[in-house]
mmCIF file of C-alpha atoms and ligand atoms in Angstrom:
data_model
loop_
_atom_site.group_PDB
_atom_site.id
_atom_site.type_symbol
_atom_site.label_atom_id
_atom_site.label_comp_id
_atom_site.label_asym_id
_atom_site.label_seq_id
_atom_site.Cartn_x
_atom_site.Cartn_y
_atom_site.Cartn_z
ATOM 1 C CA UNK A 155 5.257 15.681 25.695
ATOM 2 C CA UNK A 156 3.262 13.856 23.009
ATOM 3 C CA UNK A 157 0.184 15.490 21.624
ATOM 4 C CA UNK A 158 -2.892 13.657 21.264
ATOM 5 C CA UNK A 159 -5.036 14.403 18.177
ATOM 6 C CA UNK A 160 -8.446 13.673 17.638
ATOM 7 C CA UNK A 161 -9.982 15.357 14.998
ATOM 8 C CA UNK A 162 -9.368 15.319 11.350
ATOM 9 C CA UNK A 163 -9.545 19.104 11.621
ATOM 10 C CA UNK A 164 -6.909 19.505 13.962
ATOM 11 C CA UNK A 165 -4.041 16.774 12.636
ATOM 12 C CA UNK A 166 -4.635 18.538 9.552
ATOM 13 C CA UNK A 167 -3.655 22.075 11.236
ATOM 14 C CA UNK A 168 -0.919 20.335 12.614
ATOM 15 C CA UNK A 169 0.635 19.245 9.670
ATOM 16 C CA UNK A 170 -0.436 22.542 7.563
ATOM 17 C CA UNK A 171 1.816 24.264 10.052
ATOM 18 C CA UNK A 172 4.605 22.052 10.117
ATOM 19 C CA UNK A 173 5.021 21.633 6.602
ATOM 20 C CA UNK A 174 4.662 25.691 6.402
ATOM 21 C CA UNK A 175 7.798 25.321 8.940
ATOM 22 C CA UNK A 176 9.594 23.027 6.220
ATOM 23 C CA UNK A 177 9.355 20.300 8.237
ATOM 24 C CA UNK A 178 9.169 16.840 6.628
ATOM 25 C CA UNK A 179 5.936 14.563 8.238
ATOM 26 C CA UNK A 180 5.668 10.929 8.628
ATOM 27 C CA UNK A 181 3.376 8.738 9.482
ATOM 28 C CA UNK A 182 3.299 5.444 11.232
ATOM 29 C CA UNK A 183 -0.112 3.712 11.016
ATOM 30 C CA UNK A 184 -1.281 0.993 13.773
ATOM 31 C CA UNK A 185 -3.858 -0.125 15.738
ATOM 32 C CA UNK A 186 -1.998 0.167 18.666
ATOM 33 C CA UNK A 187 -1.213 -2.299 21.762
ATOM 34 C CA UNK A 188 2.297 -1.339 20.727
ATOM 35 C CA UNK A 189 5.324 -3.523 20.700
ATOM 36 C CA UNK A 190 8.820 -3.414 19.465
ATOM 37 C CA UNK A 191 7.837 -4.287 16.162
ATOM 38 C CA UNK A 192 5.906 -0.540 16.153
ATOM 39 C CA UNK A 193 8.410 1.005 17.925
ATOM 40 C CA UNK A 194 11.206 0.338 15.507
ATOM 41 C CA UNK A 195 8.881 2.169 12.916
ATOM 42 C CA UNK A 196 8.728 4.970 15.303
ATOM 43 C CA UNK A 197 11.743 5.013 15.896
ATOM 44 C CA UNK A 198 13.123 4.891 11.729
ATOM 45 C CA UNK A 199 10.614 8.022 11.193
ATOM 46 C CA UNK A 200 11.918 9.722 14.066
ATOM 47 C CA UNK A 201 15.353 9.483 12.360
ATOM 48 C CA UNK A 202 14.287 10.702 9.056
ATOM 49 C CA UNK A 203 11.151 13.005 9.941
ATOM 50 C CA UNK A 204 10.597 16.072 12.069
ATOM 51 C CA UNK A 205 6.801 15.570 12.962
ATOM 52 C CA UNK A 206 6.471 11.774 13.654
ATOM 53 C CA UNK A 207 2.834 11.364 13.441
ATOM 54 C CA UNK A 208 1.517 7.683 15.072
ATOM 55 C CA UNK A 209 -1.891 6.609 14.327
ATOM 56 C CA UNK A 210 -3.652 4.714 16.521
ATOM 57 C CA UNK A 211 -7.039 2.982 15.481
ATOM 58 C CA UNK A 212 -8.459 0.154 15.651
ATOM 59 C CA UNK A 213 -9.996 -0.121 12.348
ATOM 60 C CA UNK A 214 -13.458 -2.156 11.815
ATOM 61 C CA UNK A 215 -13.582 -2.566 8.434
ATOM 62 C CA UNK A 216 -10.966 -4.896 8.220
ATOM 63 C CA UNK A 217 -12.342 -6.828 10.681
ATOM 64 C CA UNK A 218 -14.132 -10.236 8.892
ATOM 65 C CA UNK A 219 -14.975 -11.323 12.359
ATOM 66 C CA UNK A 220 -16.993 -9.350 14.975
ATOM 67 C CA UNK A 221 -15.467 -11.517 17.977
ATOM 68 C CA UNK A 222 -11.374 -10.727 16.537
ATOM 69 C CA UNK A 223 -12.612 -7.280 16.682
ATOM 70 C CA UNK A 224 -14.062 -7.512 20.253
ATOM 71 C CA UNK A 225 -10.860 -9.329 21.329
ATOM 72 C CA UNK A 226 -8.326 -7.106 19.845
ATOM 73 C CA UNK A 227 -5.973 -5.684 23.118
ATOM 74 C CA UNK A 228 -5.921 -2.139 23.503
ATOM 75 C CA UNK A 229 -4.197 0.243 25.811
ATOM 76 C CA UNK A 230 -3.972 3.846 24.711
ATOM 77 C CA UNK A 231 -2.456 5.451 27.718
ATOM 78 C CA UNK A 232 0.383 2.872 27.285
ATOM 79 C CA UNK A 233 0.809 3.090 23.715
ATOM 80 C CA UNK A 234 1.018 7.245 24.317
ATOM 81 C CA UNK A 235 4.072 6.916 26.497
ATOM 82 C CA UNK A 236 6.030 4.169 24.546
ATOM 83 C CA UNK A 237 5.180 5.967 21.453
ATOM 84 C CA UNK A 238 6.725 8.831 22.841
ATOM 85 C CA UNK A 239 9.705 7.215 24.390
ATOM 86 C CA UNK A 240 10.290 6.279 20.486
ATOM 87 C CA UNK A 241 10.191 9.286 19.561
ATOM 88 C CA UNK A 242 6.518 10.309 17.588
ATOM 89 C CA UNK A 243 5.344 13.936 18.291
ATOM 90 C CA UNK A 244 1.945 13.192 17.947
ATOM 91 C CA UNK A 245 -0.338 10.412 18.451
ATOM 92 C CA UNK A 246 -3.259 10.657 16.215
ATOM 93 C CA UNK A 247 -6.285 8.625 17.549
ATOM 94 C CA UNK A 248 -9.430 9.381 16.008
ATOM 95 C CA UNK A 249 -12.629 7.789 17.245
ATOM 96 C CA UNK A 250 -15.004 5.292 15.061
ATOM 97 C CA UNK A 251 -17.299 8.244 14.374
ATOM 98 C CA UNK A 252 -14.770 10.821 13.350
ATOM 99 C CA UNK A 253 -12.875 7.981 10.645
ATOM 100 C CA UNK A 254 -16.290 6.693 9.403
ATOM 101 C CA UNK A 255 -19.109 9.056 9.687
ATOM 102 C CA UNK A 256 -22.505 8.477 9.361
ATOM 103 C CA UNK A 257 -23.424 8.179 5.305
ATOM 104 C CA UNK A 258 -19.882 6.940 4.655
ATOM 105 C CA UNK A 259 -20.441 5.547 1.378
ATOM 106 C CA UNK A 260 -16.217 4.737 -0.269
ATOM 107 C CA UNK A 261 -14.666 1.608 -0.264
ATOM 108 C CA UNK A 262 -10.939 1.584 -2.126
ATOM 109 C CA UNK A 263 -10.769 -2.458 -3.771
ATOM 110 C CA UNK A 264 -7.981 -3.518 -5.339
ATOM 111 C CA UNK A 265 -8.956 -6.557 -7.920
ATOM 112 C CA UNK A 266 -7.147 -10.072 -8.349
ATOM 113 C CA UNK A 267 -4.308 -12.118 -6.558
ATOM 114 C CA UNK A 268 -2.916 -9.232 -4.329
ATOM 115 C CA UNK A 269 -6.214 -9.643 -2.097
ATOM 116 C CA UNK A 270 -8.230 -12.333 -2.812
ATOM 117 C CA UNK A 271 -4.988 -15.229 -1.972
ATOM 118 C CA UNK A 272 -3.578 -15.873 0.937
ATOM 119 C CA UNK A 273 -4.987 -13.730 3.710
ATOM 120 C CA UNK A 274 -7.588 -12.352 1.319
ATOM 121 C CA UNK A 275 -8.627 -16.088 0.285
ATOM 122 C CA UNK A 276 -8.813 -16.931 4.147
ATOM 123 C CA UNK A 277 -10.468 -13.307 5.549
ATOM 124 C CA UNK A 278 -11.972 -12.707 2.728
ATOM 125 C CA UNK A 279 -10.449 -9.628 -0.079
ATOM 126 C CA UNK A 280 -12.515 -7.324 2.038
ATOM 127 C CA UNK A 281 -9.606 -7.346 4.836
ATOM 128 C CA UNK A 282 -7.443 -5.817 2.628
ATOM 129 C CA UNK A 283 -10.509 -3.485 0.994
ATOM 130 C CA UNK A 284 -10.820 -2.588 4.462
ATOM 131 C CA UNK A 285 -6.849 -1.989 5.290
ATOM 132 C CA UNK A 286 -6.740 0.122 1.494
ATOM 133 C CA UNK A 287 -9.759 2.263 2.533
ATOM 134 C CA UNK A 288 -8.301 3.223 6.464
ATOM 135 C CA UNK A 289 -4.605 3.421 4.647
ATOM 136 C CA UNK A 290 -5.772 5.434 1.868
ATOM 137 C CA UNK A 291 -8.196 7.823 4.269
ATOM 138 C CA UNK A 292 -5.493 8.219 6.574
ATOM 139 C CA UNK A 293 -3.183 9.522 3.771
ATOM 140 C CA UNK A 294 -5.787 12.214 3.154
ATOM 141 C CA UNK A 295 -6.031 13.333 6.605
ATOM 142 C CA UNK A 296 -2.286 13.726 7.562
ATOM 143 C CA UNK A 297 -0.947 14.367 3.740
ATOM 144 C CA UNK A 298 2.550 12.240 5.431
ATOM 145 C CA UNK A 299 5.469 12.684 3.163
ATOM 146 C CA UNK A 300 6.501 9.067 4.043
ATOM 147 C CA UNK A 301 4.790 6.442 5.745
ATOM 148 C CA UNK A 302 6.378 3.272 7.398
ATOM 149 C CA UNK A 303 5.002 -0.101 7.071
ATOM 150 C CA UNK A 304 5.946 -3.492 8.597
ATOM 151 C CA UNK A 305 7.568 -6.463 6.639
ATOM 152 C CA UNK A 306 5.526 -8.722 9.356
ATOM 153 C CA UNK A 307 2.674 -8.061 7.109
ATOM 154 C CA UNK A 308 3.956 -8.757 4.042
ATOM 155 C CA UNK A 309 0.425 -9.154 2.404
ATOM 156 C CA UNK A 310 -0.515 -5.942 3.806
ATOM 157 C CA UNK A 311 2.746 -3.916 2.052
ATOM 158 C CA UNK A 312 1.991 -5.025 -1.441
ATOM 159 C CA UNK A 313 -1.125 -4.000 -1.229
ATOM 160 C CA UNK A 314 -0.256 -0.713 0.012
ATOM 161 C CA UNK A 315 2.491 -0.660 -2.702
ATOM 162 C CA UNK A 316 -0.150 -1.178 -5.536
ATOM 163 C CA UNK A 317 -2.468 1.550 -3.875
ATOM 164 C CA UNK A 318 -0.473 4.534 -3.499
ATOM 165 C CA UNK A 319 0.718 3.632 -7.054
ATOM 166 C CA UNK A 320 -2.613 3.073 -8.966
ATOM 167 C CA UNK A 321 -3.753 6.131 -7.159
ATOM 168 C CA UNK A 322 -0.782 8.483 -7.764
ATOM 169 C CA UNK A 323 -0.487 8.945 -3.940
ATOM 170 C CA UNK A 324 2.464 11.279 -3.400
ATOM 171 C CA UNK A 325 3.468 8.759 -0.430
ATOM 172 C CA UNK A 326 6.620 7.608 0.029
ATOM 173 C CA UNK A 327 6.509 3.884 1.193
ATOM 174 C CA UNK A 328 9.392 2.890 4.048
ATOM 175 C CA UNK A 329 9.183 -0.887 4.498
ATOM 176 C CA UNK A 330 10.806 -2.082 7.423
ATOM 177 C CA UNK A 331 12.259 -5.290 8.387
ATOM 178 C CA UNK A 332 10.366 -7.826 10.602
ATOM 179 C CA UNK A 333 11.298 -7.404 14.620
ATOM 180 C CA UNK A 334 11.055 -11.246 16.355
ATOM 181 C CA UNK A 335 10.869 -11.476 20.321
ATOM 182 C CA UNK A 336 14.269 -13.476 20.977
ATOM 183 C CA UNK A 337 13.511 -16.908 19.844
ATOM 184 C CA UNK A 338 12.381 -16.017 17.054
ATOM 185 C CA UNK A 339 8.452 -15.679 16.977
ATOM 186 C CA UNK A 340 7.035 -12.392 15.318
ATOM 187 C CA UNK A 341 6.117 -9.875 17.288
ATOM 188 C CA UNK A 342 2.479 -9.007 16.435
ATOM 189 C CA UNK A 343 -0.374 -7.684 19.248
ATOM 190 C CA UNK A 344 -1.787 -11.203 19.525
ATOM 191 C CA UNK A 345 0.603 -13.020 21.038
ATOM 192 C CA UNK A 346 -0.868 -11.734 24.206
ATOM 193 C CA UNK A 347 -3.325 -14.723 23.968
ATOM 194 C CA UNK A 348 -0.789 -17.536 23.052
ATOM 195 C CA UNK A 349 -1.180 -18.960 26.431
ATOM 196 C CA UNK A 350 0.828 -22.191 27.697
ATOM 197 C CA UNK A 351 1.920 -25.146 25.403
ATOM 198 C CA UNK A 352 0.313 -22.311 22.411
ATOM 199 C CA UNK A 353 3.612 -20.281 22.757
ATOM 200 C CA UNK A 354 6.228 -22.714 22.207
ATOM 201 C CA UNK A 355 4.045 -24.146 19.173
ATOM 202 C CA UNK A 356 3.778 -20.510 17.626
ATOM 203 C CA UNK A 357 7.647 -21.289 17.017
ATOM 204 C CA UNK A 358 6.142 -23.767 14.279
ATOM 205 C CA UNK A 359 6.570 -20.327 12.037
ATOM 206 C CA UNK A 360 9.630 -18.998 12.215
ATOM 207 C CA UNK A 361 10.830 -23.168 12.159
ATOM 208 C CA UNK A 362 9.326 -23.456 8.937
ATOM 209 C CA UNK A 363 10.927 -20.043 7.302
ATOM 210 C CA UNK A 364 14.395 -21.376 8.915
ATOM 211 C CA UNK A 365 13.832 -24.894 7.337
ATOM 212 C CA UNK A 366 12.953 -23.631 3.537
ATOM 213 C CA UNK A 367 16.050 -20.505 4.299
ATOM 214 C CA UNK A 368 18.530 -23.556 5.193
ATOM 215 C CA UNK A 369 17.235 -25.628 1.597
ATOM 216 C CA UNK A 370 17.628 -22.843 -0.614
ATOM 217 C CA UNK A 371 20.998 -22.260 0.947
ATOM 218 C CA UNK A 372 21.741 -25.803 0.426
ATOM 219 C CA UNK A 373 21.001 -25.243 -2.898
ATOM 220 C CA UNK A 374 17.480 -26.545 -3.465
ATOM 221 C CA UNK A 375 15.180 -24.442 -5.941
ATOM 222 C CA UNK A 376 11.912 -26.197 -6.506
ATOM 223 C CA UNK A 377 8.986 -23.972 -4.836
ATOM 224 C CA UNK A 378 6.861 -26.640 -4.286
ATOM 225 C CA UNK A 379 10.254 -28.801 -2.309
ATOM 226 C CA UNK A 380 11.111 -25.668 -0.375
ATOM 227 C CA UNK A 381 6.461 -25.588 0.768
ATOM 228 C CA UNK A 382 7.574 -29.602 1.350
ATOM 229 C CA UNK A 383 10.229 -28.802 3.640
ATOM 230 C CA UNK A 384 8.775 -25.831 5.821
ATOM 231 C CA UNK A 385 5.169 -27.425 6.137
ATOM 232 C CA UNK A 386 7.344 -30.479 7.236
ATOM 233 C CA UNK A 387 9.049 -28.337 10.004
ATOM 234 C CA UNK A 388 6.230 -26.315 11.073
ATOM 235 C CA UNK A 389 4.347 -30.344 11.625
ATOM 236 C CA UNK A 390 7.041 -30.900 13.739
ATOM 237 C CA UNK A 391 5.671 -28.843 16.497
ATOM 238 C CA UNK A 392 2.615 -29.953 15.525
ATOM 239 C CA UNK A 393 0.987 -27.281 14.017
ATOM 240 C CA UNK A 394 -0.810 -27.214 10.605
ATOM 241 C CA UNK A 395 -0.033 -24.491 8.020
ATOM 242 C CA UNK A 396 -2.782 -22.559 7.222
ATOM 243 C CA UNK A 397 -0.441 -21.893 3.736
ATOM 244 C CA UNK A 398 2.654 -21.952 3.657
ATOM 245 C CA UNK A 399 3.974 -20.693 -0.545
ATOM 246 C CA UNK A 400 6.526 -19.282 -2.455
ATOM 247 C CA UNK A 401 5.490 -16.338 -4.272
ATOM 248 C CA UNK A 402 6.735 -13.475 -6.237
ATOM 249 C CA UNK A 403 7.321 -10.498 -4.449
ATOM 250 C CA UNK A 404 5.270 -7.962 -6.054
ATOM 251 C CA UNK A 405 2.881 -9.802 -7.797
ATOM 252 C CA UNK A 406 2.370 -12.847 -5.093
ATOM 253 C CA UNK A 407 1.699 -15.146 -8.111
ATOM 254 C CA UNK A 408 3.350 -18.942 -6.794
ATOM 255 C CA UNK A 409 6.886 -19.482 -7.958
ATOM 256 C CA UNK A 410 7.701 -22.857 -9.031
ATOM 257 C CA UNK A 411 11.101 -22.235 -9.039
ATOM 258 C CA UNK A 412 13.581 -19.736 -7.010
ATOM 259 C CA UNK A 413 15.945 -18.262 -8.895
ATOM 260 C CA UNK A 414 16.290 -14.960 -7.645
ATOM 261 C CA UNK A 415 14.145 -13.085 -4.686
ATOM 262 C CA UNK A 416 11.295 -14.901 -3.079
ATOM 263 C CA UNK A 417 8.742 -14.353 -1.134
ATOM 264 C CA UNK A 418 7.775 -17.434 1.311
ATOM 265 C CA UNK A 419 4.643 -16.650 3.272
ATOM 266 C CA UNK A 420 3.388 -19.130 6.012
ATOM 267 C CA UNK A 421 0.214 -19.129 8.212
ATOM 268 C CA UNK A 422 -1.263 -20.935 10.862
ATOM 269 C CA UNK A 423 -3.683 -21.306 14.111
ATOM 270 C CA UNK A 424 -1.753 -21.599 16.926
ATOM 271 C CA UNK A 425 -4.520 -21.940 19.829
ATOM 272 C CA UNK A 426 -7.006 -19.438 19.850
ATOM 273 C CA UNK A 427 -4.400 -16.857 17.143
ATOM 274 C CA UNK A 428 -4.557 -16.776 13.430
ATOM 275 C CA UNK A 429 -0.718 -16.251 13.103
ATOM 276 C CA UNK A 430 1.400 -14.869 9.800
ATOM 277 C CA UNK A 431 4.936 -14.896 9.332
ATOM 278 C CA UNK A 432 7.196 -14.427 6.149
ATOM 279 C CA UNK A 433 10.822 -14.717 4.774
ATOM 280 C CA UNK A 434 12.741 -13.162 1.707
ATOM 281 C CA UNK A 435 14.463 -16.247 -0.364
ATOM 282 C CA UNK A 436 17.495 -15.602 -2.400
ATOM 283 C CA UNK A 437 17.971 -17.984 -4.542
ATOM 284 C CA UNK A 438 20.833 -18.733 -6.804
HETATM 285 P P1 AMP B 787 -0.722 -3.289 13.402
HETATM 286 O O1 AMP B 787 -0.862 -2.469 14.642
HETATM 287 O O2 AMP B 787 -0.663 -4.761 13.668
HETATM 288 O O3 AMP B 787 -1.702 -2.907 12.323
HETATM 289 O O4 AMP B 787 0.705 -2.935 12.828
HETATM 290 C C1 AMP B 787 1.064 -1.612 12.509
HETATM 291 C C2 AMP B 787 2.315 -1.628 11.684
HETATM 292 O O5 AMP B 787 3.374 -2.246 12.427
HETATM 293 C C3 AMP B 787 2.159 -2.429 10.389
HETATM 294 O O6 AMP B 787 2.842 -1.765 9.336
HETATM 295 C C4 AMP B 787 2.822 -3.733 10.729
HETATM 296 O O7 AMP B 787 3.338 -4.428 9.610
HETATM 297 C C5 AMP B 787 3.941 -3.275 11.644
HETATM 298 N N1 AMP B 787 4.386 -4.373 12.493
HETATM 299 C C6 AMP B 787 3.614 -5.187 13.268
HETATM 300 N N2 AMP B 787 4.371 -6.135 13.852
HETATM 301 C C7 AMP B 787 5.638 -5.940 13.411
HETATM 302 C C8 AMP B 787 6.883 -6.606 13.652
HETATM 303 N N3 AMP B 787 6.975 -7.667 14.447
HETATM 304 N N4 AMP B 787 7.987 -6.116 13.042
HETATM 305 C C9 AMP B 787 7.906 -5.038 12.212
HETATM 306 N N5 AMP B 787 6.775 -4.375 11.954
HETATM 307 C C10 AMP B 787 5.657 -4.813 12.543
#
């Protein structure tokens, strides 16, 4: 059976004794409502770890809107047994209180282009301040010898990247490749409200990464031709990119041209969801 942790205090007992044990820890960070996309996380620690920590929380500061935060799905008791099915050992899910006590005065910012573009240009850099402080607290309180992170939130893992870096956090990163339902779409916790004509027009996303993948295959290596031809697909179903750029993919300055690896990150409203999707380019 899973164990669920609460307390700072006694994750950190946890891990004190399994690392005593020679045991290697990692740590898989969400905010729960688990889907596949988690569960193959879970499921590359489990391979490589012997305590397969999950967190689970729900994390206000990176919240720029109080209403998001109010809607955001949650089901713990569900997320304990699929997490376990995938194979974690312990579900850590620490209340509000026990994350951010009262006086809790440290915010981690990274500066420039990393989290002020893109979703930091449309949420605001304090999303990602937000994401650096939980990420960068939750480090502290488990002490993981590798964490796993999602590709889906491409953003999200360059940041991370730059953080455990800059800090000297000894963290080792596991990036793992985005997991699509079937036809494609991302899976992410929100698609739970893509209701009716919104799901088929969600596919506006993973359309638009196909369209630019199939022109750079074709040969084409003008960034701002390849942001033509996927804002041109994603229209198509009728929905209106948010952003859709090439980028680099460590620095996310815009590429003009693709001559190597890319990054090509796309957003959009689909409905009442703020969606995000993203493709690696290899171009020749
Ligand atoms: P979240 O609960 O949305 O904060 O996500 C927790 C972790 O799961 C993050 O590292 C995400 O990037 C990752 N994740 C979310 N959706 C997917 C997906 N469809 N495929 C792979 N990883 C994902």
């Amino acid at each position: 059976m899973v164990q669920v942790t609460r307390t700072v205090a006694e994750i950190r007992d946890e891990v004190r004794m399994a690392r005593r044990a020679g045991r290697r820890v990692g740590l898989v960070p969400t905010m729960g409502f688990l889907h596949e996309g988690h569960l193959s996380l879970i499921r590359r620690a489990a391979a490589e770890c012997d305590l397969v920590i999950v967190s689970i929380f729900v994390n206000p500061t990176q919240f720029n809107d109080a209403a998001d935060l109010e809607a955001y799905p949650r089901n713990e008791e569900r997320d304990v047994t699929l997490a376990a099915t995938a194979g974690a050992t312990t579900v850590f899910a620490p209340p509000v209180e026990e994350v951010y006590p009262k006086g809790f005065a440290t915010s981690v910012q990274l500066r420039g282009p990393i989290t002020e573009t893109f979703e930091g240009a449309v949420r605001g850099p304090e999303h990602f301040w937000g994401v650096a402080t939980v990420v960068t607290k939750l480090f502290g309180m488990v002490q993981p010898d590798v964490a796993y992170f999602g590709q889906k939130d491409a953003q999200q893992c360059v940041v991370v990247t730059r953080l455990v870096a800059d800090l000297d956090l000894a963290v080792e990163l596991v990036i793992c490749p985005t997991v699509r339902e079937s036809d494609g779409l991302a899976m992410s916790s929100r698609n739970v409200r893509l209701r009716g004509d919104d799901r088929d027009r969600a596919l506006a996303l993973i359309d638009g990464l196909d369209a630019a993948g199939a022109a750079v295959r074709a040969g084409e290596t003008d960034g701002a031709e390849i942001e033509r031809v996927a804002t041109k697909a994603m229209l198509a179903r009728g929905v209106d990119a948010d952003y859709v750029a090439v980028v680099d993919p460590t620095t996310l300055a815009p590429l003009a041209r693709v001559d190597g690896r890319a990054l090509l990150v796309v957003a959009a409203h689909v409905g009442p969801v703020r969606l995000i999707d993203n493709a690696i380019l290899e171009g020749i």
